[in-house]
């Protein structure tokens, strides 16, 4: 009991000492912060500037995808994945890039006015708090917090991860694409005839990413669904493969209803035909 009592008294003493030190500091800090927010001429000027400028929100288009098949992971590049996603998101990306340019232009005007607010340490009262150094410290912090910093540089980061079949992380690769690189891909995507992209690199990127959607987990699920035998000849064999019923080259997707189990021989015979 004595040991517990001593331990309790020590803890109580630490709490009391801590409160006696930090409580006054907290009270003084709040006093200075309140004074700055109420009486700083620079902050008032900044708030008036902020009311004039309205920047656009730029969506985040960063991309991340995991592969549980090492061959697919090695074969698909970050550029491949970006190309594939821009097929579906390019209109939104183009809009976001245009909004970013608008933000950039407006931000230059905004910063000119912000920099013209004058020196810190000017108050709307003749009786500021005594510690000028502390006042300036909190004024600088408040000024930085209230200054607007919109998105003025558009990039897309693509991260591809390799995991095992249970989803445990193994390694990854990453690439940050500049506006110029993104625009180059979008321009290539605009060159097409119907659903076929004329640029061979673009077409190959799309095909690689579409095939990469067939994960090992998905592959084994399809084998199980099809009874571990070829859906064409019905044989049980050790050379089973996953086939796209409607080939990727003809618009087929890597979805369960468009995938089937074929033996190697039947898959070769089928080729790019639709059965």
PDB file of N, CA and C in Angstrom, residues 76-137:
ATOM      1  N   UNK A  76       3.852  -4.078 -67.464  1.00  0.00           N
ATOM      2  CA  UNK A  76       3.042  -2.858 -67.554  1.00  0.00           C
ATOM      3  C   UNK A  76       3.786  -1.691 -66.915  1.00  0.00           C
ATOM      4  N   UNK A  77       3.956  -0.622 -67.686  1.00  0.00           N
ATOM      5  CA  UNK A  77       4.654   0.568 -67.175  1.00  0.00           C
ATOM      6  C   UNK A  77       3.653   1.579 -66.631  1.00  0.00           C
ATOM      7  N   UNK A  78       4.171   2.535 -65.892  1.00  0.00           N
ATOM      8  CA  UNK A  78       3.314   3.607 -65.374  1.00  0.00           C
ATOM      9  C   UNK A  78       2.682   4.398 -66.523  1.00  0.00           C
ATOM     10  N   UNK A  79       3.439   4.554 -67.626  1.00  0.00           N
ATOM     11  CA  UNK A  79       2.902   5.243 -68.805  1.00  0.00           C
ATOM     12  C   UNK A  79       1.757   4.444 -69.414  1.00  0.00           C
ATOM     13  N   UNK A  80       1.894   3.121 -69.455  1.00  0.00           N
ATOM     14  CA  UNK A  80       0.807   2.272 -69.944  1.00  0.00           C
ATOM     15  C   UNK A  80      -0.463   2.526 -69.129  1.00  0.00           C
ATOM     16  N   UNK A  81      -0.306   2.521 -67.821  1.00  0.00           N
ATOM     17  CA  UNK A  81      -1.475   2.662 -66.938  1.00  0.00           C
ATOM     18  C   UNK A  81      -2.110   4.045 -67.087  1.00  0.00           C
ATOM     19  N   UNK A  82      -1.267   5.092 -67.184  1.00  0.00           N
ATOM     20  CA  UNK A  82      -1.782   6.444 -67.390  1.00  0.00           C
ATOM     21  C   UNK A  82      -2.565   6.514 -68.701  1.00  0.00           C
ATOM     22  N   UNK A  83      -2.003   5.944 -69.754  1.00  0.00           N
ATOM     23  CA  UNK A  83      -2.658   5.953 -71.073  1.00  0.00           C
ATOM     24  C   UNK A  83      -4.026   5.305 -70.991  1.00  0.00           C
ATOM     25  N   UNK A  84      -4.089   4.149 -70.350  1.00  0.00           N
ATOM     26  CA  UNK A  84      -5.353   3.418 -70.232  1.00  0.00           C
ATOM     27  C   UNK A  84      -6.398   4.253 -69.486  1.00  0.00           C
ATOM     28  N   UNK A  85      -6.010   4.855 -68.380  1.00  0.00           N
ATOM     29  CA  UNK A  85      -6.955   5.631 -67.568  1.00  0.00           C
ATOM     30  C   UNK A  85      -7.409   6.901 -68.287  1.00  0.00           C
ATOM     31  N   UNK A  86      -6.526   7.496 -69.090  1.00  0.00           N
ATOM     32  CA  UNK A  86      -6.902   8.714 -69.814  1.00  0.00           C
ATOM     33  C   UNK A  86      -7.934   8.443 -70.906  1.00  0.00           C
ATOM     34  N   UNK A  87      -8.052   7.188 -71.329  1.00  0.00           N
ATOM     35  CA  UNK A  87      -9.119   6.838 -72.274  1.00  0.00           C
ATOM     36  C   UNK A  87     -10.468   7.225 -71.689  1.00  0.00           C
ATOM     37  N   UNK A  88     -10.609   7.037 -70.366  1.00  0.00           N
ATOM     38  CA  UNK A  88     -11.887   7.275 -69.699  1.00  0.00           C
ATOM     39  C   UNK A  88     -11.958   8.623 -68.964  1.00  0.00           C
ATOM     40  N   UNK A  89     -10.796   9.193 -68.631  1.00  0.00           N
ATOM     41  CA  UNK A  89     -10.799  10.396 -67.808  1.00  0.00           C
ATOM     42  C   UNK A  89     -10.250  11.632 -68.510  1.00  0.00           C
ATOM     43  N   UNK A  90      -9.937  11.528 -69.800  1.00  0.00           N
ATOM     44  CA  UNK A  90      -9.220  12.631 -70.437  1.00  0.00           C
ATOM     45  C   UNK A  90     -10.005  13.951 -70.429  1.00  0.00           C
ATOM     46  N   UNK A  91     -11.331  13.912 -70.573  1.00  0.00           N
ATOM     47  CA  UNK A  91     -12.114  15.151 -70.571  1.00  0.00           C
ATOM     48  C   UNK A  91     -12.000  15.859 -69.219  1.00  0.00           C
ATOM     49  N   UNK A  92     -12.094  15.092 -68.139  1.00  0.00           N
ATOM     50  CA  UNK A  92     -11.965  15.673 -66.794  1.00  0.00           C
ATOM     51  C   UNK A  92     -10.549  16.178 -66.553  1.00  0.00           C
ATOM     52  N   UNK A  93      -9.559  15.437 -67.066  1.00  0.00           N
ATOM     53  CA  UNK A  93      -8.168  15.848 -66.901  1.00  0.00           C
ATOM     54  C   UNK A  93      -7.887  17.130 -67.673  1.00  0.00           C
ATOM     55  N   UNK A  94      -8.394  17.212 -68.897  1.00  0.00           N
ATOM     56  CA  UNK A  94      -8.211  18.425 -69.707  1.00  0.00           C
ATOM     57  C   UNK A  94      -8.823  19.628 -68.988  1.00  0.00           C
ATOM     58  N   UNK A  95     -10.016  19.446 -68.430  1.00  0.00           N
ATOM     59  CA  UNK A  95     -10.685  20.521 -67.702  1.00  0.00           C
ATOM     60  C   UNK A  95      -9.870  20.948 -66.490  1.00  0.00           C
ATOM     61  N   UNK A  96      -9.326  19.977 -65.764  1.00  0.00           N
ATOM     62  CA  UNK A  96      -8.524  20.278 -64.572  1.00  0.00           C
ATOM     63  C   UNK A  96      -7.234  20.999 -64.940  1.00  0.00           C
ATOM     64  N   UNK A  97      -6.634  20.622 -66.059  1.00  0.00           N
ATOM     65  CA  UNK A  97      -5.408  21.288 -66.508  1.00  0.00           C
ATOM     66  C   UNK A  97      -5.694  22.740 -66.886  1.00  0.00           C
ATOM     67  N   UNK A  98      -6.823  22.983 -67.527  1.00  0.00           N
ATOM     68  CA  UNK A  98      -7.212  24.352 -67.882  1.00  0.00           C
ATOM     69  C   UNK A  98      -7.479  25.180 -66.625  1.00  0.00           C
ATOM     70  N   UNK A  99      -8.155  24.573 -65.640  1.00  0.00           N
ATOM     71  CA  UNK A  99      -8.421  25.271 -64.375  1.00  0.00           C
ATOM     72  C   UNK A  99      -7.125  25.592 -63.637  1.00  0.00           C
ATOM     73  N   UNK A 100      -6.146  24.689 -63.745  1.00  0.00           N
ATOM     74  CA  UNK A 100      -4.850  24.926 -63.107  1.00  0.00           C
ATOM     75  C   UNK A 100      -4.141  26.121 -63.728  1.00  0.00           C
ATOM     76  N   UNK A 101      -4.217  26.240 -65.053  1.00  0.00           N
ATOM     77  CA  UNK A 101      -3.619  27.395 -65.727  1.00  0.00           C
ATOM     78  C   UNK A 101      -4.302  28.693 -65.291  1.00  0.00           C
ATOM     79  N   UNK A 102      -5.636  28.649 -65.140  1.00  0.00           N
ATOM     80  CA  UNK A 102      -6.370  29.826 -64.651  1.00  0.00           C
ATOM     81  C   UNK A 102      -5.915  30.185 -63.242  1.00  0.00           C
ATOM     82  N   UNK A 103      -5.758  29.175 -62.396  1.00  0.00           N
ATOM     83  CA  UNK A 103      -5.279  29.404 -61.033  1.00  0.00           C
ATOM     84  C   UNK A 103      -3.896  30.042 -61.029  1.00  0.00           C
ATOM     85  N   UNK A 104      -3.038  29.547 -61.904  1.00  0.00           N
ATOM     86  CA  UNK A 104      -1.667  30.048 -61.972  1.00  0.00           C
ATOM     87  C   UNK A 104      -1.650  31.528 -62.324  1.00  0.00           C
ATOM     88  N   UNK A 105      -2.438  31.891 -63.341  1.00  0.00           N
ATOM     89  CA  UNK A 105      -2.497  33.286 -63.767  1.00  0.00           C
ATOM     90  C   UNK A 105      -3.064  34.179 -62.660  1.00  0.00           C
ATOM     91  N   UNK A 106      -4.133  33.708 -62.016  1.00  0.00           N
ATOM     92  CA  UNK A 106      -4.773  34.494 -60.958  1.00  0.00           C
ATOM     93  C   UNK A 106      -3.884  34.589 -59.727  1.00  0.00           C
ATOM     94  N   UNK A 107      -3.131  33.534 -59.458  1.00  0.00           N
ATOM     95  CA  UNK A 107      -2.267  33.505 -58.273  1.00  0.00           C
ATOM     96  C   UNK A 107      -1.160  34.544 -58.369  1.00  0.00           C
ATOM     97  N   UNK A 108      -0.666  34.794 -59.572  1.00  0.00           N
ATOM     98  CA  UNK A 108       0.376  35.804 -59.759  1.00  0.00           C
ATOM     99  C   UNK A 108      -0.152  37.191 -59.375  1.00  0.00           C
ATOM    100  N   UNK A 109      -1.380  37.490 -59.780  1.00  0.00           N
ATOM    101  CA  UNK A 109      -2.000  38.765 -59.400  1.00  0.00           C
ATOM    102  C   UNK A 109      -2.242  38.819 -57.892  1.00  0.00           C
ATOM    103  N   UNK A 110      -2.710  37.701 -57.358  1.00  0.00           N
ATOM    104  CA  UNK A 110      -2.991  37.611 -55.924  1.00  0.00           C
ATOM    105  C   UNK A 110      -1.743  37.885 -55.097  1.00  0.00           C
ATOM    106  N   UNK A 111      -0.625  37.251 -55.470  1.00  0.00           N
ATOM    107  CA  UNK A 111       0.606  37.400 -54.696  1.00  0.00           C
ATOM    108  C   UNK A 111       1.168  38.818 -54.778  1.00  0.00           C
ATOM    109  N   UNK A 112       0.939  39.490 -55.889  1.00  0.00           N
ATOM    110  CA  UNK A 112       1.382  40.888 -55.987  1.00  0.00           C
ATOM    111  C   UNK A 112       0.692  41.734 -54.925  1.00  0.00           C
ATOM    112  N   UNK A 113      -0.602  41.504 -54.749  1.00  0.00           N
ATOM    113  CA  UNK A 113      -1.347  42.260 -53.739  1.00  0.00           C
ATOM    114  C   UNK A 113      -0.946  41.841 -52.329  1.00  0.00           C
ATOM    115  N   UNK A 114      -0.713  40.535 -52.147  1.00  0.00           N
ATOM    116  CA  UNK A 114      -0.322  40.041 -50.816  1.00  0.00           C
ATOM    117  C   UNK A 114       1.018  40.646 -50.404  1.00  0.00           C
ATOM    118  N   UNK A 115       1.961  40.673 -51.336  1.00  0.00           N
ATOM    119  CA  UNK A 115       3.290  41.211 -51.029  1.00  0.00           C
ATOM    120  C   UNK A 115       3.261  42.716 -50.800  1.00  0.00           C
ATOM    121  N   UNK A 116       2.189  43.350 -51.270  1.00  0.00           N
ATOM    122  CA  UNK A 116       2.070  44.808 -51.105  1.00  0.00           C
ATOM    123  C   UNK A 116       1.345  45.194 -49.811  1.00  0.00           C
ATOM    124  N   UNK A 117       1.063  44.216 -48.965  1.00  0.00           N
ATOM    125  CA  UNK A 117       0.349  44.532 -47.714  1.00  0.00           C
ATOM    126  C   UNK A 117       1.210  45.304 -46.728  1.00  0.00           C
ATOM    127  N   UNK A 118       2.515  45.297 -46.946  1.00  0.00           N
ATOM    128  CA  UNK A 118       3.392  46.057 -46.058  1.00  0.00           C
ATOM    129  C   UNK A 118       4.039  45.184 -45.008  1.00  0.00           C
ATOM    130  N   UNK A 119       4.854  45.825 -44.168  1.00  0.00           N
ATOM    131  CA  UNK A 119       5.595  45.095 -43.133  1.00  0.00           C
ATOM    132  C   UNK A 119       4.679  44.635 -42.012  1.00  0.00           C
ATOM    133  N   UNK A 120       5.091  43.554 -41.372  1.00  0.00           N
ATOM    134  CA  UNK A 120       4.371  43.070 -40.201  1.00  0.00           C
ATOM    135  C   UNK A 120       4.650  43.982 -39.011  1.00  0.00           C
ATOM    136  N   UNK A 121       3.876  43.798 -37.968  1.00  0.00           N
ATOM    137  CA  UNK A 121       4.112  44.570 -36.742  1.00  0.00           C
ATOM    138  C   UNK A 121       3.405  45.910 -36.719  1.00  0.00           C
ATOM    139  N   UNK A 122       2.360  46.065 -37.530  1.00  0.00           N
ATOM    140  CA  UNK A 122       1.560  47.294 -37.498  1.00  0.00           C
ATOM    141  C   UNK A 122       0.179  46.963 -36.963  1.00  0.00           C
ATOM    142  N   UNK A 123      -0.273  47.769 -35.980  1.00  0.00           N
ATOM    143  CA  UNK A 123      -1.515  47.461 -35.268  1.00  0.00           C
ATOM    144  C   UNK A 123      -2.503  48.617 -35.347  1.00  0.00           C
ATOM    145  N   UNK A 124      -3.770  48.297 -35.132  1.00  0.00           N
ATOM    146  CA  UNK A 124      -4.788  49.350 -35.154  1.00  0.00           C
ATOM    147  C   UNK A 124      -5.046  49.916 -33.758  1.00  0.00           C
ATOM    148  N   UNK A 125      -4.080  49.722 -32.859  1.00  0.00           N
ATOM    149  CA  UNK A 125      -4.148  50.271 -31.506  1.00  0.00           C
ATOM    150  C   UNK A 125      -2.789  50.809 -31.112  1.00  0.00           C
ATOM    151  N   UNK A 126      -2.791  51.820 -30.289  1.00  0.00           N
ATOM    152  CA  UNK A 126      -1.525  52.419 -29.858  1.00  0.00           C
ATOM    153  C   UNK A 126      -0.932  51.691 -28.659  1.00  0.00           C
ATOM    154  N   UNK A 127      -1.632  50.681 -28.163  1.00  0.00           N
ATOM    155  CA  UNK A 127      -1.142  49.954 -26.990  1.00  0.00           C
ATOM    156  C   UNK A 127      -1.042  48.454 -27.272  1.00  0.00           C
ATOM    157  N   UNK A 128      -0.055  48.058 -28.058  1.00  0.00           N
ATOM    158  CA  UNK A 128       0.124  46.621 -28.318  1.00  0.00           C
ATOM    159  C   UNK A 128       0.697  45.912 -27.088  1.00  0.00           C
ATOM    160  N   UNK A 129       0.664  44.609 -27.111  1.00  0.00           N
ATOM    161  CA  UNK A 129       1.263  43.842 -26.017  1.00  0.00           C
ATOM    162  C   UNK A 129       2.774  44.067 -26.011  1.00  0.00           C
ATOM    163  N   UNK A 130       3.366  43.871 -24.850  1.00  0.00           N
ATOM    164  CA  UNK A 130       4.749  44.283 -24.649  1.00  0.00           C
ATOM    165  C   UNK A 130       5.774  43.496 -25.471  1.00  0.00           C
ATOM    166  N   UNK A 131       5.612  42.182 -25.551  1.00  0.00           N
ATOM    167  CA  UNK A 131       6.633  41.352 -26.191  1.00  0.00           C
ATOM    168  C   UNK A 131       6.460  41.400 -27.719  1.00  0.00           C
ATOM    169  N   UNK A 132       7.156  42.343 -28.359  1.00  0.00           N
ATOM    170  CA  UNK A 132       7.011  42.536 -29.808  1.00  0.00           C
ATOM    171  C   UNK A 132       7.479  41.310 -30.590  1.00  0.00           C
ATOM    172  N   UNK A 133       8.563  40.669 -30.134  1.00  0.00           N
ATOM    173  CA  UNK A 133       9.093  39.497 -30.822  1.00  0.00           C
ATOM    174  C   UNK A 133       8.048  38.386 -30.870  1.00  0.00           C
ATOM    175  N   UNK A 134       7.326  38.184 -29.758  1.00  0.00           N
ATOM    176  CA  UNK A 134       6.289  37.147 -29.723  1.00  0.00           C
ATOM    177  C   UNK A 134       5.103  37.542 -30.601  1.00  0.00           C
ATOM    178  N   UNK A 135       4.774  38.805 -30.623  1.00  0.00           N
ATOM    179  CA  UNK A 135       3.676  39.277 -31.474  1.00  0.00           C
ATOM    180  C   UNK A 135       3.973  39.008 -32.947  1.00  0.00           C
ATOM    181  N   UNK A 136       5.191  39.346 -33.364  1.00  0.00           N
ATOM    182  CA  UNK A 136       5.587  39.134 -34.753  1.00  0.00           C
ATOM    183  C   UNK A 136       5.573  37.643 -35.095  1.00  0.00           C
ATOM    184  N   UNK A 137       5.998  36.819 -34.142  1.00  0.00           N
ATOM    185  CA  UNK A 137       6.025  35.374 -34.359  1.00  0.00           C
ATOM    186  C   UNK A 137       4.623  34.851 -34.681  1.00  0.00           C
TER     187      UNK A 137
END
